[in-house]
mmCIF file with all atom_site columns, C-alpha atoms in Angstrom:
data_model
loop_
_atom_site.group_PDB
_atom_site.id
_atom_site.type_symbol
_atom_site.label_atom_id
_atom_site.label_alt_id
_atom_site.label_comp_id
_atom_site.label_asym_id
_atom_site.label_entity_id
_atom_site.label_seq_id
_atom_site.pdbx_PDB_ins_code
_atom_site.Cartn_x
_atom_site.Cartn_y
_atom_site.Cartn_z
_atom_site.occupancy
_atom_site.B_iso_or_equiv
_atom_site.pdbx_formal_charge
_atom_site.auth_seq_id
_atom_site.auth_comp_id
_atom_site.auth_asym_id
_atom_site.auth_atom_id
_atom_site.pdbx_PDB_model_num
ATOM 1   C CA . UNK T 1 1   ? 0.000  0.000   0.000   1.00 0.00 ? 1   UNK T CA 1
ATOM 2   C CA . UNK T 1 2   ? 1.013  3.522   -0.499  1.00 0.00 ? 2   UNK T CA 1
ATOM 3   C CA . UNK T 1 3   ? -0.323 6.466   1.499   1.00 0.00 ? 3   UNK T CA 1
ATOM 4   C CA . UNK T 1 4   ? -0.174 10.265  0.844   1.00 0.00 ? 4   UNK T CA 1
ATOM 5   C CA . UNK T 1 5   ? -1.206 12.813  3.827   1.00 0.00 ? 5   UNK T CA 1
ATOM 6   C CA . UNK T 1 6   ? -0.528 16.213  4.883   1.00 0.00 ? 6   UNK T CA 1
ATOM 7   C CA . UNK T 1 7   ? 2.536  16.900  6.583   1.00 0.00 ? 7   UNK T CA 1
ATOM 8   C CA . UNK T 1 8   ? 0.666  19.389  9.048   1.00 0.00 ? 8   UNK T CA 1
ATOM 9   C CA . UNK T 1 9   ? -1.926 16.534  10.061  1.00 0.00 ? 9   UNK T CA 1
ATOM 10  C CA . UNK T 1 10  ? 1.500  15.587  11.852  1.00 0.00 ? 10  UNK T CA 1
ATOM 11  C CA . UNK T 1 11  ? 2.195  19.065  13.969  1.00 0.00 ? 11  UNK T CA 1
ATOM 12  C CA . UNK T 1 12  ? 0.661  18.457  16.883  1.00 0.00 ? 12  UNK T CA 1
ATOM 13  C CA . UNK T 1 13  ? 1.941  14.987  18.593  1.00 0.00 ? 13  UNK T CA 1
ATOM 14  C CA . UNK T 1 14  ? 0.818  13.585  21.971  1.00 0.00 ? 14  UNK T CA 1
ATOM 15  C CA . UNK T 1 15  ? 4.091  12.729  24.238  1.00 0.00 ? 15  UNK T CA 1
ATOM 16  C CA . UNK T 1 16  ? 3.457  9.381   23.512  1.00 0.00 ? 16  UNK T CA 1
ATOM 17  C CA . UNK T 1 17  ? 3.442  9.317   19.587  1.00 0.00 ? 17  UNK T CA 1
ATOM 18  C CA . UNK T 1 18  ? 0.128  9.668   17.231  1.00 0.00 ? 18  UNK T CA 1
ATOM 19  C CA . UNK T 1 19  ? -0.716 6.942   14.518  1.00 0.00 ? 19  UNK T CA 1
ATOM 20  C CA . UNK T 1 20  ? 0.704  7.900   11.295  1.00 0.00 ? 20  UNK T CA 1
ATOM 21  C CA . UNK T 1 21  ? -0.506 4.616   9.589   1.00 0.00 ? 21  UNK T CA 1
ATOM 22  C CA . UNK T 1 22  ? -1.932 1.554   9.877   1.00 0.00 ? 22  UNK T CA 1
ATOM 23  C CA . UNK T 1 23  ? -0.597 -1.526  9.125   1.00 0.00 ? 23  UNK T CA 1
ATOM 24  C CA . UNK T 1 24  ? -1.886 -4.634  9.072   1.00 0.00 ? 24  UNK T CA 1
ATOM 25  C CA . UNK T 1 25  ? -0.691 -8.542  9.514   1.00 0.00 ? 25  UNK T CA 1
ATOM 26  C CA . UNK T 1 26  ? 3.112  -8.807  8.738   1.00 0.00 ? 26  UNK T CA 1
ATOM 27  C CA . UNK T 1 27  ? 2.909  -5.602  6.503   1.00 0.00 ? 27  UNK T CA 1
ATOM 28  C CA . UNK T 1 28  ? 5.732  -3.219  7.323   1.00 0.00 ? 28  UNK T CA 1
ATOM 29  C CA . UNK T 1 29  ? 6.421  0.538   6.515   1.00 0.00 ? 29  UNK T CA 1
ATOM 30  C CA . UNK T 1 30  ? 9.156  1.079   4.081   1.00 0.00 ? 30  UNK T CA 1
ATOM 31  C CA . UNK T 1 31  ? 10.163 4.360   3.635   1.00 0.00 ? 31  UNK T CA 1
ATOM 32  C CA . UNK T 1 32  ? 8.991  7.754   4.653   1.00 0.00 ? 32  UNK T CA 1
ATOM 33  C CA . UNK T 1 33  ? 9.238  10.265  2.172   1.00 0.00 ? 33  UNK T CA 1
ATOM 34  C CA . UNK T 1 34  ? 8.143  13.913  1.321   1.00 0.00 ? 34  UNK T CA 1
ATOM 35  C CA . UNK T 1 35  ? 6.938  15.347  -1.760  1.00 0.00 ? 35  UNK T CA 1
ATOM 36  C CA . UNK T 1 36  ? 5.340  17.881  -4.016  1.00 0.00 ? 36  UNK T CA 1
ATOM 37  C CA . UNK T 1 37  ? 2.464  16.587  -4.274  1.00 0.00 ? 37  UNK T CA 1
ATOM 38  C CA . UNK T 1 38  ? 2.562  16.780  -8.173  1.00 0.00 ? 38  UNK T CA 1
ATOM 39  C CA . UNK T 1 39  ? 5.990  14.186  -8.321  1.00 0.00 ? 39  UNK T CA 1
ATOM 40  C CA . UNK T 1 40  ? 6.451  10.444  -9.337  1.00 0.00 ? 40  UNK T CA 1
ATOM 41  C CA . UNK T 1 41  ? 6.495  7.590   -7.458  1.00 0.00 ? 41  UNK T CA 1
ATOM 42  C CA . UNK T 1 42  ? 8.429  4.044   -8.233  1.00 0.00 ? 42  UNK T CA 1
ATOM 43  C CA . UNK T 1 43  ? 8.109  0.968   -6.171  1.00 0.00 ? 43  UNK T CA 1
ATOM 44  C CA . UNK T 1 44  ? 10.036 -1.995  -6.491  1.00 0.00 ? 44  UNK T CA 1
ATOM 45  C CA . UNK T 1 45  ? 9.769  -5.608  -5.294  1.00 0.00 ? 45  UNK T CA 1
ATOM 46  C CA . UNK T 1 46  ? 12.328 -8.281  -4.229  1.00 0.00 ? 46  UNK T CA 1
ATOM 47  C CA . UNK T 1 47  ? 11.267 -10.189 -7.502  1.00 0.00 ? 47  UNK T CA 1
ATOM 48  C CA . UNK T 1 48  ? 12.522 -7.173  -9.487  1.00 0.00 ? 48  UNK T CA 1
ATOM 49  C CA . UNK T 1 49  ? 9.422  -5.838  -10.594 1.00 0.00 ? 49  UNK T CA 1
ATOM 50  C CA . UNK T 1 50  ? 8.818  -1.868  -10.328 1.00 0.00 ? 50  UNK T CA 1
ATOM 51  C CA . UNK T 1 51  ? 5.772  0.196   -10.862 1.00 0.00 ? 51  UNK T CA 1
ATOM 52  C CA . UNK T 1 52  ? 5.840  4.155   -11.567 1.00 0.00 ? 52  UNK T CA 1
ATOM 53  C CA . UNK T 1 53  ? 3.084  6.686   -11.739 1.00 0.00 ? 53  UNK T CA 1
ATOM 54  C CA . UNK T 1 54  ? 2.291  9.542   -11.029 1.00 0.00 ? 54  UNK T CA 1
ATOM 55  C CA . UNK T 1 55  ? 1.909  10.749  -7.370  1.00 0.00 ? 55  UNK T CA 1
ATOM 56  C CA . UNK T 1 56  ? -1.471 12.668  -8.476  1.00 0.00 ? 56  UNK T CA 1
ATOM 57  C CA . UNK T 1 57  ? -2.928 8.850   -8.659  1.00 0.00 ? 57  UNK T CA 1
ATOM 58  C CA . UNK T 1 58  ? -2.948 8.761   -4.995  1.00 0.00 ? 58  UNK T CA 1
ATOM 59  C CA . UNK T 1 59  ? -5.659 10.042  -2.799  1.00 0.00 ? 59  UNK T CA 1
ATOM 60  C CA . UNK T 1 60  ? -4.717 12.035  0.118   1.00 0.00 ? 60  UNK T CA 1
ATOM 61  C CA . UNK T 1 61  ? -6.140 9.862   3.216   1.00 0.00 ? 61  UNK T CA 1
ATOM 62  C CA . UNK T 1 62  ? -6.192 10.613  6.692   1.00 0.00 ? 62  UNK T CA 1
ATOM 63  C CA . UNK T 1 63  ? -3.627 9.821   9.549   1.00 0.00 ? 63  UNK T CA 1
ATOM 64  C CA . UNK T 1 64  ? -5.182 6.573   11.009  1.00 0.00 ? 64  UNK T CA 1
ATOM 65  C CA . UNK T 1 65  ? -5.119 5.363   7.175   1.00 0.00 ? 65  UNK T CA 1
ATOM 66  C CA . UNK T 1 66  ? -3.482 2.180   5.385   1.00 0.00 ? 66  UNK T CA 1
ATOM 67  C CA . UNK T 1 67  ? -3.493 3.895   2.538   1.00 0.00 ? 67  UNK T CA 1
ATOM 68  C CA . UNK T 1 68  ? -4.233 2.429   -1.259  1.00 0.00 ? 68  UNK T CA 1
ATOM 69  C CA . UNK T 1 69  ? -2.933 -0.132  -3.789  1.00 0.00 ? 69  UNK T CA 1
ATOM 70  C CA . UNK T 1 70  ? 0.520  1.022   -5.111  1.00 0.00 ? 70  UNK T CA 1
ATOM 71  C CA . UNK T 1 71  ? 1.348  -2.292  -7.298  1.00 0.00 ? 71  UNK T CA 1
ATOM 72  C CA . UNK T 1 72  ? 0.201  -5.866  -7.385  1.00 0.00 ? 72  UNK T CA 1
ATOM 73  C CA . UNK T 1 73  ? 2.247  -8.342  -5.705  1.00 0.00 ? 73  UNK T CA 1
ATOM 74  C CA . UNK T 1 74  ? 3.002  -11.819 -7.066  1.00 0.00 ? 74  UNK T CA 1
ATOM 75  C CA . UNK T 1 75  ? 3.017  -14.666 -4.469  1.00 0.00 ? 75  UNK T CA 1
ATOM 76  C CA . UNK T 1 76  ? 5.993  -14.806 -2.183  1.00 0.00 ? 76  UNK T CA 1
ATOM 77  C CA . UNK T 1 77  ? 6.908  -11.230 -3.611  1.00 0.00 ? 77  UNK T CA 1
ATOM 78  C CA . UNK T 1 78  ? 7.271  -8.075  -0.952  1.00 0.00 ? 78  UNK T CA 1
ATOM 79  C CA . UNK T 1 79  ? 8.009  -4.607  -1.535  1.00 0.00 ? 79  UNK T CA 1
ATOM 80  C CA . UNK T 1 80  ? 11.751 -3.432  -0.849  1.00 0.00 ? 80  UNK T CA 1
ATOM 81  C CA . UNK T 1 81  ? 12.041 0.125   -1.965  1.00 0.00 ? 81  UNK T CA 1
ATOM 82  C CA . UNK T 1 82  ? 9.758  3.548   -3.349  1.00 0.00 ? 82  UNK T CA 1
ATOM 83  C CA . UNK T 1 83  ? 11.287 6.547   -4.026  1.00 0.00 ? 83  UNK T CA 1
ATOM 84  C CA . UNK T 1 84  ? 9.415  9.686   -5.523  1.00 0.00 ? 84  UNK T CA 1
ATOM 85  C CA . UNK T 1 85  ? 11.051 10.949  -8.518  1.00 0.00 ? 85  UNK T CA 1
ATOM 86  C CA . UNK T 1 86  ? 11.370 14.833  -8.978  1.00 0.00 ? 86  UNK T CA 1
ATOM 87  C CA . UNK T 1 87  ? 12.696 15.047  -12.152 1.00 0.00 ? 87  UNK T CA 1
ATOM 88  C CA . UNK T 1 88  ? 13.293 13.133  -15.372 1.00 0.00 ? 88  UNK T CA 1
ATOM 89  C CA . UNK T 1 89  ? 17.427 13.269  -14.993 1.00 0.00 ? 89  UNK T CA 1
ATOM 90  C CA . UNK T 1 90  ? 17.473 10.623  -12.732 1.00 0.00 ? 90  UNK T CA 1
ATOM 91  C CA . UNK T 1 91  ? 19.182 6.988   -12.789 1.00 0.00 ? 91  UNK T CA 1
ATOM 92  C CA . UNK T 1 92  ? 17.791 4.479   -10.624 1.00 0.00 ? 92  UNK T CA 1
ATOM 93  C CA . UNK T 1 93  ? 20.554 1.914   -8.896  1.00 0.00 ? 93  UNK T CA 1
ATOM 94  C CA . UNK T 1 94  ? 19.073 -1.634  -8.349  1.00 0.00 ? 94  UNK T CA 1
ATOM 95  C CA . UNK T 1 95  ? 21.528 -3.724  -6.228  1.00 0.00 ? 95  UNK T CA 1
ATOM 96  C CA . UNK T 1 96  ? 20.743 -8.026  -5.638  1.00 0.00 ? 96  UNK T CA 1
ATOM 97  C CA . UNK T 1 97  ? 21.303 -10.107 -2.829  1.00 0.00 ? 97  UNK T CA 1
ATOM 98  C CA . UNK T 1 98  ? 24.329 -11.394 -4.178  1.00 0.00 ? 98  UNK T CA 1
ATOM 99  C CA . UNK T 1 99  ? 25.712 -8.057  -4.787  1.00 0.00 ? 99  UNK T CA 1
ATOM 100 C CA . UNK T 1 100 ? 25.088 -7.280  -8.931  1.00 0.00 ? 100 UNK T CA 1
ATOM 101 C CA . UNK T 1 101 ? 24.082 -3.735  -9.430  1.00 0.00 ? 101 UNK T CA 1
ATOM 102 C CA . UNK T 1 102 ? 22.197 -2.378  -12.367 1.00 0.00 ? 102 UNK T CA 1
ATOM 103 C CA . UNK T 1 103 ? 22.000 1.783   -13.399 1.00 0.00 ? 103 UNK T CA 1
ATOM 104 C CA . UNK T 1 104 ? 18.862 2.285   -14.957 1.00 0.00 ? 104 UNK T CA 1
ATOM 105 C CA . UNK T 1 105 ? 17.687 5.972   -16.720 1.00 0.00 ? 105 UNK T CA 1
ATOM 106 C CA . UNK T 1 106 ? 14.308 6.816   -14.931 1.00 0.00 ? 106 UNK T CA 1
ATOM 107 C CA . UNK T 1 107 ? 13.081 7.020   -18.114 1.00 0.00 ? 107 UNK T CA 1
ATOM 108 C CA . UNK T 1 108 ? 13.339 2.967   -19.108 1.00 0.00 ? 108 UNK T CA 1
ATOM 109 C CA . UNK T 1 109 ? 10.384 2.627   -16.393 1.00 0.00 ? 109 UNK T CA 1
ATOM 110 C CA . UNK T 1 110 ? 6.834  3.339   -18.495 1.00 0.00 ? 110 UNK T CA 1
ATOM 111 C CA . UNK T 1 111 ? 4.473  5.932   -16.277 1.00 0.00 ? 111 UNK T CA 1
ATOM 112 C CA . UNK T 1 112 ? 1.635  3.230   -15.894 1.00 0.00 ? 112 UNK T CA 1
ATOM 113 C CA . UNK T 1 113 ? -1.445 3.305   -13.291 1.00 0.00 ? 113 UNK T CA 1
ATOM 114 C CA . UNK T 1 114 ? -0.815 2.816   -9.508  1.00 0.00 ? 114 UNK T CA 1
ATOM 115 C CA . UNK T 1 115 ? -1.734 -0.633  -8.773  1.00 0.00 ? 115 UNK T CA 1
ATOM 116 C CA . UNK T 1 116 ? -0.478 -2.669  -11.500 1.00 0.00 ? 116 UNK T CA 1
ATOM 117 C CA . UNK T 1 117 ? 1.973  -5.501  -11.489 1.00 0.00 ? 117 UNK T CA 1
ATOM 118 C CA . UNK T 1 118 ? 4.965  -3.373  -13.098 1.00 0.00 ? 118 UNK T CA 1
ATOM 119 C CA . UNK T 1 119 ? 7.539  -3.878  -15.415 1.00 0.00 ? 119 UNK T CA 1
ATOM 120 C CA . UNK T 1 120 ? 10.682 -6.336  -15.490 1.00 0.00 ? 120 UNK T CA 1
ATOM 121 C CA . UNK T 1 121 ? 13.814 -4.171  -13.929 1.00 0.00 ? 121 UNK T CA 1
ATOM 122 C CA . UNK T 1 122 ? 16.059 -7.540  -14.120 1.00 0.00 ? 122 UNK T CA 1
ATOM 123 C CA . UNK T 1 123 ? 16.040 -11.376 -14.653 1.00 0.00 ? 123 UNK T CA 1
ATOM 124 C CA . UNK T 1 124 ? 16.252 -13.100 -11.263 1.00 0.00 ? 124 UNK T CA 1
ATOM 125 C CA . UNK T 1 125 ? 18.259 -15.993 -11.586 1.00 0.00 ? 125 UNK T CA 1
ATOM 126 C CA . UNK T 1 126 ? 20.347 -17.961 -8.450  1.00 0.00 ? 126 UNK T CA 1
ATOM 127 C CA . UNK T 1 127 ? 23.714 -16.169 -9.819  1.00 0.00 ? 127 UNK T CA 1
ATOM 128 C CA . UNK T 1 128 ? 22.233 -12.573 -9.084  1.00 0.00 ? 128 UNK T CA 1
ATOM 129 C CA . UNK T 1 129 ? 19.902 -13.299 -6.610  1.00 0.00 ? 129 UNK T CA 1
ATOM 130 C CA . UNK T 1 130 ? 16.305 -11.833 -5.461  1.00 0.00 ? 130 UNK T CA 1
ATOM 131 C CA . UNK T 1 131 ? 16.562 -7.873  -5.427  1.00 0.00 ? 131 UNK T CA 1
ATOM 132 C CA . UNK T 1 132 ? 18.087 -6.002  -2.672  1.00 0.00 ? 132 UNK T CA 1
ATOM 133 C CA . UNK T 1 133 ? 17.408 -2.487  -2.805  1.00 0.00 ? 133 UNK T CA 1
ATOM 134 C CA . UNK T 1 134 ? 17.080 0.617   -4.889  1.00 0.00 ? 134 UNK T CA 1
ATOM 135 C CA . UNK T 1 135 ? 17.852 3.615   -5.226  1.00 0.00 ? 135 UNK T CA 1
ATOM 136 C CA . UNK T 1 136 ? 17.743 7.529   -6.997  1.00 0.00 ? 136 UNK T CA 1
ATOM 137 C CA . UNK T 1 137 ? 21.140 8.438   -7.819  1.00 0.00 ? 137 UNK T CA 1
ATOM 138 C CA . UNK T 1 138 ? 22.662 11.509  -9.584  1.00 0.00 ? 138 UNK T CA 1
ATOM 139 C CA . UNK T 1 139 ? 24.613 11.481  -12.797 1.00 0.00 ? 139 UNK T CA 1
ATOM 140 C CA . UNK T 1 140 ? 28.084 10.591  -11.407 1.00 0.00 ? 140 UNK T CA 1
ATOM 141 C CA . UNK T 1 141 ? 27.957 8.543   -8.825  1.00 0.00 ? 141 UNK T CA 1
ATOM 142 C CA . UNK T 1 142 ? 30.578 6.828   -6.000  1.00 0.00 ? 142 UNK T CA 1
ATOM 143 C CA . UNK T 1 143 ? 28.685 4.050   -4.552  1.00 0.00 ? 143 UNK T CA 1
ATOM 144 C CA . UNK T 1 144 ? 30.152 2.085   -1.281  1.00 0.00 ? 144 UNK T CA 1
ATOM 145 C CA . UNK T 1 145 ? 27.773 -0.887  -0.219  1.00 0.00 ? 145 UNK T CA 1
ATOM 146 C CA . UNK T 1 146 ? 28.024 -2.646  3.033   1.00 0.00 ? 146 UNK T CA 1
ATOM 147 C CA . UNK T 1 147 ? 27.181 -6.677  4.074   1.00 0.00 ? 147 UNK T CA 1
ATOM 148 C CA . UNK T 1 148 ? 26.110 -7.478  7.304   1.00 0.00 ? 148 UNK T CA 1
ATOM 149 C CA . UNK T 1 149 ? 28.454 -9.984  7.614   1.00 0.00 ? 149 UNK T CA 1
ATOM 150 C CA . UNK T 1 150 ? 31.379 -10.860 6.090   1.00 0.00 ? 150 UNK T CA 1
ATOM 151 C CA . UNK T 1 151 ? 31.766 -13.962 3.807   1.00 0.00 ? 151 UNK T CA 1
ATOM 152 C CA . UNK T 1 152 ? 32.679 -17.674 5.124   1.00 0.00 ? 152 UNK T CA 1
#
């Protein structure tokens, strides 16, 4: 799901927190992010699917929300990453479990609906493994990544 609210529904907290969303089952929040209101939004999926539209799509909702359909998961499939797009000079960075990276112009993703199933961003095979994360990224670009743990 993907949610869009007013920042200001936000400016007066309680000492011990106020809902900002509501999630259900094993459904977890992935990012926070602020925009224009008139931006693009891309979400991707560990099975390297992504889905970008634009942000006008999405219905502002209130605070105690879930929020609406951003893309349609396969089974077994989760979200990893969403990023609102500002511009059309961007390259998205896709990076797999077992550490391949792909640099993608923002403009290889079609602008379809919110709610659809996406397009391909990469084959997952066992060499590259399920997707990892993404990421905006400027023209030049120094890139460290980081593992958890360090190899057997």
């Amino acid at each position: 799901f993907i949610k869009k609210s007013k920042l200001e529904d936000y400016s007066r907290p309680r000492t011990n927190g106020i809902i900002a969303i509501n999630l259900k089952g094993d459904d977890e929040l992935i990012s926070v992010q602020t925009s224009s209101g008139k931006d693009e939004i891309l979400i991707s999926t560990r099975m390297a699917q992504a889905v970008r539209f634009n942000e006008e799509k999405v219905r502002s909702v209130g605070r105690n929300s879930m929020g609406v359909k951003g893309i349609t998961l396969k089974p077994k499939d989760s979200v990893v990453s969403s990023e609102v797009i500002k511009n059309d000079n961007v390259k998205i960075l896709t990076v797999t479990e077992n550490g391949f990276g792909k640099r993608t112009d923002i403009s290889k993703y079609r602008l379809t609906s919110r709610g659809g199933k996406g397009v391909t961003t990469l084959k997952v095979t066992e060499k590259t493994g399920e997707m990892h994360s993404r990421l905006r990224t400027k023209i030049k670009l120094s890139c460290f990544l980081q593992q958890e743990k360090p190899p057997d």
